[in-house]
mmCIF file of C-alpha atoms in Angstrom:
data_model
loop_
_atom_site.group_PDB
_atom_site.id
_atom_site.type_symbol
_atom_site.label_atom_id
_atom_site.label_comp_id
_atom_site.label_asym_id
_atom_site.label_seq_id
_atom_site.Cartn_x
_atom_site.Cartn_y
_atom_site.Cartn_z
ATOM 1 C CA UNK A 178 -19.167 -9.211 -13.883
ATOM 2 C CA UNK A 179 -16.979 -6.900 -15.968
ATOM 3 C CA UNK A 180 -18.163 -3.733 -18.592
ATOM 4 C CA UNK A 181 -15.069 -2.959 -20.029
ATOM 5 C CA UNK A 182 -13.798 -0.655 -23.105
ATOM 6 C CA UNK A 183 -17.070 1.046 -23.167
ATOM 7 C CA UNK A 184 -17.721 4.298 -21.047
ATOM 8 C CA UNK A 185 -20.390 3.906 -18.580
ATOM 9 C CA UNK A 186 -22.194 7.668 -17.590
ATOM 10 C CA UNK A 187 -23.261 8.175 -13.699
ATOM 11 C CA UNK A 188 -26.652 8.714 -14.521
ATOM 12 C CA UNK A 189 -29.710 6.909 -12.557
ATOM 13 C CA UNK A 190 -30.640 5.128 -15.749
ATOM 14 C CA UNK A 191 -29.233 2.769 -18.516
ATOM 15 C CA UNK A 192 -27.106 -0.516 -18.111
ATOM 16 C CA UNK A 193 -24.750 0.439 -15.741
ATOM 17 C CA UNK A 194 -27.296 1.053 -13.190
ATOM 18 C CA UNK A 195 -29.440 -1.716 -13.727
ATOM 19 C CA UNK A 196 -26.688 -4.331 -13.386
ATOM 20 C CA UNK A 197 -25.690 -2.298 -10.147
ATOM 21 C CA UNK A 198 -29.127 -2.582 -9.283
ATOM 22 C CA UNK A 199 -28.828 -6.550 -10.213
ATOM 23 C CA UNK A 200 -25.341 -6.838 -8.150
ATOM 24 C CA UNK A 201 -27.436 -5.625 -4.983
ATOM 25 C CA UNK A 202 -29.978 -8.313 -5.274
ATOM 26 C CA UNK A 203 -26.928 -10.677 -5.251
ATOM 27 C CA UNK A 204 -24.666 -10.094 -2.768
ATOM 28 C CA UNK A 205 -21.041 -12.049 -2.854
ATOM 29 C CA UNK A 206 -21.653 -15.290 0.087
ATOM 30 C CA UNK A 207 -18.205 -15.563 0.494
ATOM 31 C CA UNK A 208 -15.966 -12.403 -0.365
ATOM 32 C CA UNK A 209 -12.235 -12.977 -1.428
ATOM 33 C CA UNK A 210 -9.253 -11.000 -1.039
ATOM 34 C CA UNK A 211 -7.133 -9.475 -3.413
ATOM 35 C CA UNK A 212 -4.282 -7.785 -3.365
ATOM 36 C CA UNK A 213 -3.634 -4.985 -6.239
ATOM 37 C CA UNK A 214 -2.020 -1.709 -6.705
ATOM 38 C CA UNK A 215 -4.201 1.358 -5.642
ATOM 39 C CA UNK A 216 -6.479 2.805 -8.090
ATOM 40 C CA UNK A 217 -7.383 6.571 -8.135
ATOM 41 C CA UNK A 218 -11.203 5.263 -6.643
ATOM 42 C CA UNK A 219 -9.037 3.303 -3.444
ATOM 43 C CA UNK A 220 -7.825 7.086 -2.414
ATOM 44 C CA UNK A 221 -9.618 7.504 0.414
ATOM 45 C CA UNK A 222 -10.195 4.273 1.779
ATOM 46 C CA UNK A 223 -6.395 3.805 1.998
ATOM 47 C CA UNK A 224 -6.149 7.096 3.798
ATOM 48 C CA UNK A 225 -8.712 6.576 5.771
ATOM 49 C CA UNK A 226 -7.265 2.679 6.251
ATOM 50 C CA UNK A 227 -3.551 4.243 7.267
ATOM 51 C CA UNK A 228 -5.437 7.190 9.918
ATOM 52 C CA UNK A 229 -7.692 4.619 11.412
ATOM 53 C CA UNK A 230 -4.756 2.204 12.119
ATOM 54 C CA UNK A 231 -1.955 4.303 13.035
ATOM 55 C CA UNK A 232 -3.945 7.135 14.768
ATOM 56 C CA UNK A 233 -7.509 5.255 16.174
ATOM 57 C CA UNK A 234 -7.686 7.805 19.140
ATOM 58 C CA UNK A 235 -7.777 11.259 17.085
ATOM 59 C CA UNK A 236 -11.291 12.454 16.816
ATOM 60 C CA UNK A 237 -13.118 15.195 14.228
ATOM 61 C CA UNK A 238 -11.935 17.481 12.850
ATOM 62 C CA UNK A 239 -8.595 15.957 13.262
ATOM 63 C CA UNK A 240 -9.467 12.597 12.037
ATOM 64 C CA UNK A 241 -10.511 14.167 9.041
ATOM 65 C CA UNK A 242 -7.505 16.552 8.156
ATOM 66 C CA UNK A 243 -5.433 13.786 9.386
ATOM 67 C CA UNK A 244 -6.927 11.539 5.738
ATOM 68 C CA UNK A 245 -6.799 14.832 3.709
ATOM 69 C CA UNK A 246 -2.819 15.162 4.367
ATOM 70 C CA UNK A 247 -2.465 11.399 3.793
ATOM 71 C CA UNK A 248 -4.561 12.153 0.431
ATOM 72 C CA UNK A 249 -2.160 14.654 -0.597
ATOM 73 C CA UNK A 250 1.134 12.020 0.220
ATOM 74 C CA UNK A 251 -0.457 9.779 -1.560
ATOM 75 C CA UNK A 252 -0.761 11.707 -4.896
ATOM 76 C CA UNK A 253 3.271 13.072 -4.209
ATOM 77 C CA UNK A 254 4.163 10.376 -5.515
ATOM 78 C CA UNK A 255 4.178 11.797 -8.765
ATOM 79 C CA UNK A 256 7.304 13.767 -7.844
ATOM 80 C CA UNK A 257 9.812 11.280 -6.590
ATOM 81 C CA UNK A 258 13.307 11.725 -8.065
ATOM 82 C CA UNK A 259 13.880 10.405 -11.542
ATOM 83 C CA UNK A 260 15.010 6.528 -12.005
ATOM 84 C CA UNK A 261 12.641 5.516 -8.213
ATOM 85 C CA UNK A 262 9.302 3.432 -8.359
ATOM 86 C CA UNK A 263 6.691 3.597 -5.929
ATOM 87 C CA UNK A 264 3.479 2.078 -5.734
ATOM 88 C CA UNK A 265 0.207 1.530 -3.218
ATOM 89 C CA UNK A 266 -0.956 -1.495 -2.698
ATOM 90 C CA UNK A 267 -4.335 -2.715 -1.281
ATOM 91 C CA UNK A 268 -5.862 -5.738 -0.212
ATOM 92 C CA UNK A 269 -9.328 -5.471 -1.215
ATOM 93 C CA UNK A 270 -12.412 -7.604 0.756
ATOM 94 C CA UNK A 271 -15.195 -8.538 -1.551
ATOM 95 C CA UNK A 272 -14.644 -7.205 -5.134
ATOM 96 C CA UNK A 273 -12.412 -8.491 -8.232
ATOM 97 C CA UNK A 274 -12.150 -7.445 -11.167
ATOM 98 C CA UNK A 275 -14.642 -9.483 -12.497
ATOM 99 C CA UNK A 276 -17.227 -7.390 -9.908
ATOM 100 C CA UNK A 277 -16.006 -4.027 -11.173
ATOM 101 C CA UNK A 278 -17.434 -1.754 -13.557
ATOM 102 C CA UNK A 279 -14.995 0.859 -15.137
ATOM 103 C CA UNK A 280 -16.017 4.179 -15.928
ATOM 104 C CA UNK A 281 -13.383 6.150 -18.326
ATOM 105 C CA UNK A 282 -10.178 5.052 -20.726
ATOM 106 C CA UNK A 283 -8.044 1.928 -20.034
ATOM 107 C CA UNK A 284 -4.780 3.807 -21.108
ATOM 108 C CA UNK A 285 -5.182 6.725 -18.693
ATOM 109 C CA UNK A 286 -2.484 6.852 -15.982
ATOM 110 C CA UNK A 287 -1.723 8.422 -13.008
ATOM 111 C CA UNK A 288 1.560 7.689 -11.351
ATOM 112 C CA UNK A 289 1.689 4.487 -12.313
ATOM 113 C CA UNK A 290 -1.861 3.278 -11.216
ATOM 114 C CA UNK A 291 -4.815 2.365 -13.139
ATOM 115 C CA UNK A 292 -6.521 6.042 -13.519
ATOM 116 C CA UNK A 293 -9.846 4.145 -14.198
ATOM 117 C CA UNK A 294 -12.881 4.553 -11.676
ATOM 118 C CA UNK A 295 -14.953 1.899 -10.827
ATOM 119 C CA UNK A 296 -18.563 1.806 -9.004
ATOM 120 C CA UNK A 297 -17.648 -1.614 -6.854
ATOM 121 C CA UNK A 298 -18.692 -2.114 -3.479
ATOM 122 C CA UNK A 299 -15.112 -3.679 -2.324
ATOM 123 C CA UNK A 300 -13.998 -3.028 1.529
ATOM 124 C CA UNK A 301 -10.203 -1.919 1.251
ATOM 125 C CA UNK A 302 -9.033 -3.969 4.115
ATOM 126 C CA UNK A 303 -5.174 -3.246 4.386
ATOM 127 C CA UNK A 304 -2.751 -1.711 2.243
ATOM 128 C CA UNK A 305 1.221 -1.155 1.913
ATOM 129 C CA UNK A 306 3.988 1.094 0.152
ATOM 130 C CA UNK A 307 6.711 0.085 -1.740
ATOM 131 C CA UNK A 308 9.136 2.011 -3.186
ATOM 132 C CA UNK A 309 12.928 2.510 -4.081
ATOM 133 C CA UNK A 310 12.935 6.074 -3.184
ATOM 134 C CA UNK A 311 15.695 5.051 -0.606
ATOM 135 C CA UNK A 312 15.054 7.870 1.818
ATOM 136 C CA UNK A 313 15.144 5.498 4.990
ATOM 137 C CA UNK A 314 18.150 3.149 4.179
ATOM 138 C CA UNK A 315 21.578 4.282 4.747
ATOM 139 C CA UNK A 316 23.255 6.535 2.334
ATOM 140 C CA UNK A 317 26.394 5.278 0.730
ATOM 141 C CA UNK A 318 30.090 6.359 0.447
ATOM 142 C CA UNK A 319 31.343 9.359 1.258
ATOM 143 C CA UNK A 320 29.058 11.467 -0.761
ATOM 144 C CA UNK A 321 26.440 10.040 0.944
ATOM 145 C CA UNK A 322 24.658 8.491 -2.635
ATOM 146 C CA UNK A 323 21.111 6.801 -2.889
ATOM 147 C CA UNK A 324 20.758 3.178 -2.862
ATOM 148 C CA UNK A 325 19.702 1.056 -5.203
ATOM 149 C CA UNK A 326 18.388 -2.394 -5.854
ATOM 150 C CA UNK A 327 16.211 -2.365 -2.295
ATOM 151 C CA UNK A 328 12.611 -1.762 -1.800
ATOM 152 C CA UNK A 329 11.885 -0.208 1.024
ATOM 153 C CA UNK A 330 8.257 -1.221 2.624
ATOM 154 C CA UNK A 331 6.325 1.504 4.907
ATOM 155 C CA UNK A 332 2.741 1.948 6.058
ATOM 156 C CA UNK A 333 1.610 -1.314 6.280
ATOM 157 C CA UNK A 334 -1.811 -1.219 8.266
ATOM 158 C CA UNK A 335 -4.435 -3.374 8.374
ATOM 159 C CA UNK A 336 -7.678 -2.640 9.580
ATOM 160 C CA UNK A 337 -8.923 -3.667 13.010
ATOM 161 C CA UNK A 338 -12.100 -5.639 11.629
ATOM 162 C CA UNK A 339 -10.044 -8.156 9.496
ATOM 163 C CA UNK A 340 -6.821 -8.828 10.899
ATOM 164 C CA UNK A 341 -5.445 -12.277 11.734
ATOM 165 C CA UNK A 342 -7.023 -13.457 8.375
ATOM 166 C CA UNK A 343 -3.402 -13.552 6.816
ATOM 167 C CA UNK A 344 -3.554 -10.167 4.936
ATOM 168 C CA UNK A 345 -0.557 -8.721 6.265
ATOM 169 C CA UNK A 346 1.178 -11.936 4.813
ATOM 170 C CA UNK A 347 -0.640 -11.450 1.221
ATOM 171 C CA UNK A 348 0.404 -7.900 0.976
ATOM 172 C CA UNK A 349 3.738 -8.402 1.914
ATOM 173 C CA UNK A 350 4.186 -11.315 -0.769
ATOM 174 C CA UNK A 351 2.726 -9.160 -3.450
ATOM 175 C CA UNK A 352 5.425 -6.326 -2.414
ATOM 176 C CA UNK A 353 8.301 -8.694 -2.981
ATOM 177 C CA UNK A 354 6.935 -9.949 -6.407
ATOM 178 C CA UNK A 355 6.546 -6.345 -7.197
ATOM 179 C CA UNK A 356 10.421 -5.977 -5.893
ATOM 180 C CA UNK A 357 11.385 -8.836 -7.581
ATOM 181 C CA UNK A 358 9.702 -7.253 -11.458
ATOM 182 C CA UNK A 359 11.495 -4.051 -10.772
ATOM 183 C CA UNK A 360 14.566 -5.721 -10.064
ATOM 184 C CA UNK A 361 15.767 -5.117 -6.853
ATOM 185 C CA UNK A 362 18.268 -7.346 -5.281
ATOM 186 C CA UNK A 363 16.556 -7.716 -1.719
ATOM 187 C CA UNK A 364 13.457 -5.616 0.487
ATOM 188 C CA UNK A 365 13.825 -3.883 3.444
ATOM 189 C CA UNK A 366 11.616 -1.777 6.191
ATOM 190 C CA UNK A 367 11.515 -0.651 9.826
ATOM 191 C CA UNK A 368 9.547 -2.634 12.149
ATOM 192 C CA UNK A 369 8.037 -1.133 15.417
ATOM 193 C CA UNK A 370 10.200 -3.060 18.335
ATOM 194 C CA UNK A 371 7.025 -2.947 20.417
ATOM 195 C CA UNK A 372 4.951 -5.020 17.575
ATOM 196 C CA UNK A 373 5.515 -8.254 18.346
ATOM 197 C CA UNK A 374 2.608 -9.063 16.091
ATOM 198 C CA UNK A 375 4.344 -7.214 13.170
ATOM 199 C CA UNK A 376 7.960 -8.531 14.256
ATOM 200 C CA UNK A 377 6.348 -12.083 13.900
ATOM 201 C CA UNK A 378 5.052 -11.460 10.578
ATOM 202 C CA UNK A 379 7.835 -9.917 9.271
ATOM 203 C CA UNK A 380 10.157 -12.925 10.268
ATOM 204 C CA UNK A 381 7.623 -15.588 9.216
ATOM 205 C CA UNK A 382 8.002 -14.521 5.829
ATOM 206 C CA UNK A 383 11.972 -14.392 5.859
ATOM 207 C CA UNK A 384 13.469 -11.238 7.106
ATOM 208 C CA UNK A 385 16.306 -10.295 9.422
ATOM 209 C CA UNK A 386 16.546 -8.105 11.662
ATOM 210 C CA UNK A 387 19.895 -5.834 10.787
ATOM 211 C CA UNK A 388 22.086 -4.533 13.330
ATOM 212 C CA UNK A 389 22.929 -0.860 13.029
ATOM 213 C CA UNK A 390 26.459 -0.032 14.210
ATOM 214 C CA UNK A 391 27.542 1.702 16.892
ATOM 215 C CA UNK A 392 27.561 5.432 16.392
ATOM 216 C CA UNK A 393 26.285 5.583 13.130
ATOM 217 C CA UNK A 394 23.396 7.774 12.267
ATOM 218 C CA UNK A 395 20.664 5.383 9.984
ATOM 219 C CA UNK A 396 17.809 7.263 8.491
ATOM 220 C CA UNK A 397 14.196 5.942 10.547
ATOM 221 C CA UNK A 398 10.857 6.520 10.207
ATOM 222 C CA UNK A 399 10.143 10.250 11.436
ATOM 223 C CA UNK A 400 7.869 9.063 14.257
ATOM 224 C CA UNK A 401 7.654 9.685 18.105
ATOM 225 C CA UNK A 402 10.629 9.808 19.459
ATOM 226 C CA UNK A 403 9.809 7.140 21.733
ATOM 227 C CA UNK A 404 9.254 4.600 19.275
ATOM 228 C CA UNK A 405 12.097 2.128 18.551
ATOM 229 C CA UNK A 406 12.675 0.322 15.204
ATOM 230 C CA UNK A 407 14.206 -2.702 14.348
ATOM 231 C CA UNK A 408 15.660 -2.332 10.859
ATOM 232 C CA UNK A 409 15.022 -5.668 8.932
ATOM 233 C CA UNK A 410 15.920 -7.103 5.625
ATOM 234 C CA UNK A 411 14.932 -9.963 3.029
ATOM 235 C CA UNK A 412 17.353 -10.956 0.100
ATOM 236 C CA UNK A 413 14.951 -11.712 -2.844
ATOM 237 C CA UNK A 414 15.013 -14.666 -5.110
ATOM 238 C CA UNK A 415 16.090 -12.517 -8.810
ATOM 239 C CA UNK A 416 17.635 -14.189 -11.601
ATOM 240 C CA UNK A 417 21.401 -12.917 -9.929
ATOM 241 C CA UNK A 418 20.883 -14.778 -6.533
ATOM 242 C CA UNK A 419 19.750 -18.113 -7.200
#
């Protein structure tokens, strides 16, 4: 159920909150996932997704600066350098857009995502970034020059409660499509040698693990120095390779 090109008030009173009120009465049985770029309303989940995931031990207040710095990364992307793309993705348990009720102008954007805000009761369950910022692949010549034509994939978490329900795989599918529209030749990212789960994943759908040569100094993930990453690349299927 869908109110759209109309503005919709947070008051207590009038259609929007009766149909809310309806939507209660009538839970979804069997909630779906989809996988869509972030919306401004998806902020916090997908911090709060990324902090839970990558950093489940860290208690209050820590936890909770830990989301508002993720927050704030999340809305840099408005500055990155002139000709890149970036985008958040989510995979989102139990709402579409047929469930969502939008509250504001269709044609207002922020960085790229859909700056409407929506009163839907969706879970987000896992999300991803993809971008052709380049700032983890190697640099190239001798003046060192940004890449171009790769996507580079990063932050791709899951939360604990629905994993091994094939989400990883949908988000990762939905990055390469988006890879594929912005034209970029192939898709690349940094895979935690200690994950088998995530090294399976990653080769199920098609990447290769790259070998970095002896000596030279690759860009990674600025981490614990005691992880180790396997640097791993897909070629995509684009008009100019098939």
């Amino acid at each position: 159920m869908r109110v759209s090109h109309h503005r919709c008030s947070l008051s207590t009173t009038g259609p929007c909150s009766r149909a809310s009120q309806v939507a209660d009465l009538f839970p979804t049985v069997s909630p779906e996932i989809v996988v869509r770029e972030a919306r401004l309303e998806d902020c916090w989940e997908v911090a709060d997704t990324h902090c839970s995931s990558f950093f489940p031990d860290y208690s209050f207040p820590l936890q909770f600066v830990l989301r508002v710095d993720r927050l704030l990364a999340m809305l840099s992307r408005l500055t990155i350098p002139n000709g890149c793309r970036r985008t958040f993705l989510v995979a989102v348990i139990g709402s579409t857009v047929d469930q969502t009720f939008y509250i504001g102008s269709e044609d207002f954007k922020i960085g790229g995502s859909d700056g409407n805000l929506s009163l839907n009761r969706g879970n987000v369950a896992g999300i991803l970034t993809l971008d052709t910022v380049a700032n983890f692949l190697p640099r190239k010549g001798p003046l060192r020059q940004r890449r171009t034509g790769i996507a580079y994939v990063s932050n791709v978490a899951v939360r604990e409660r629905f994993r091994q329900k094939g989400i990883g795989k949908r988000l990762v599918a939905k990055a390469e499509a988006q890879a594929v529209s912005w034209g970029c030749r192939s898709i690349a990212l940094h895979c935690d040698s200690n994950n088998p789960g995530a090294t399976k994943l990653y080769k199920g759908q098609g990447f290769k693990s790259i070998k970095i040569p002896e000596g030279a100094n690759w860009p990674r993930p600025k981490t614990s120095p005691d992880i180790k990453f396997n640097f791993m690349m897909k070629l995509l299927n684009t008009p100019n390779t098939t």
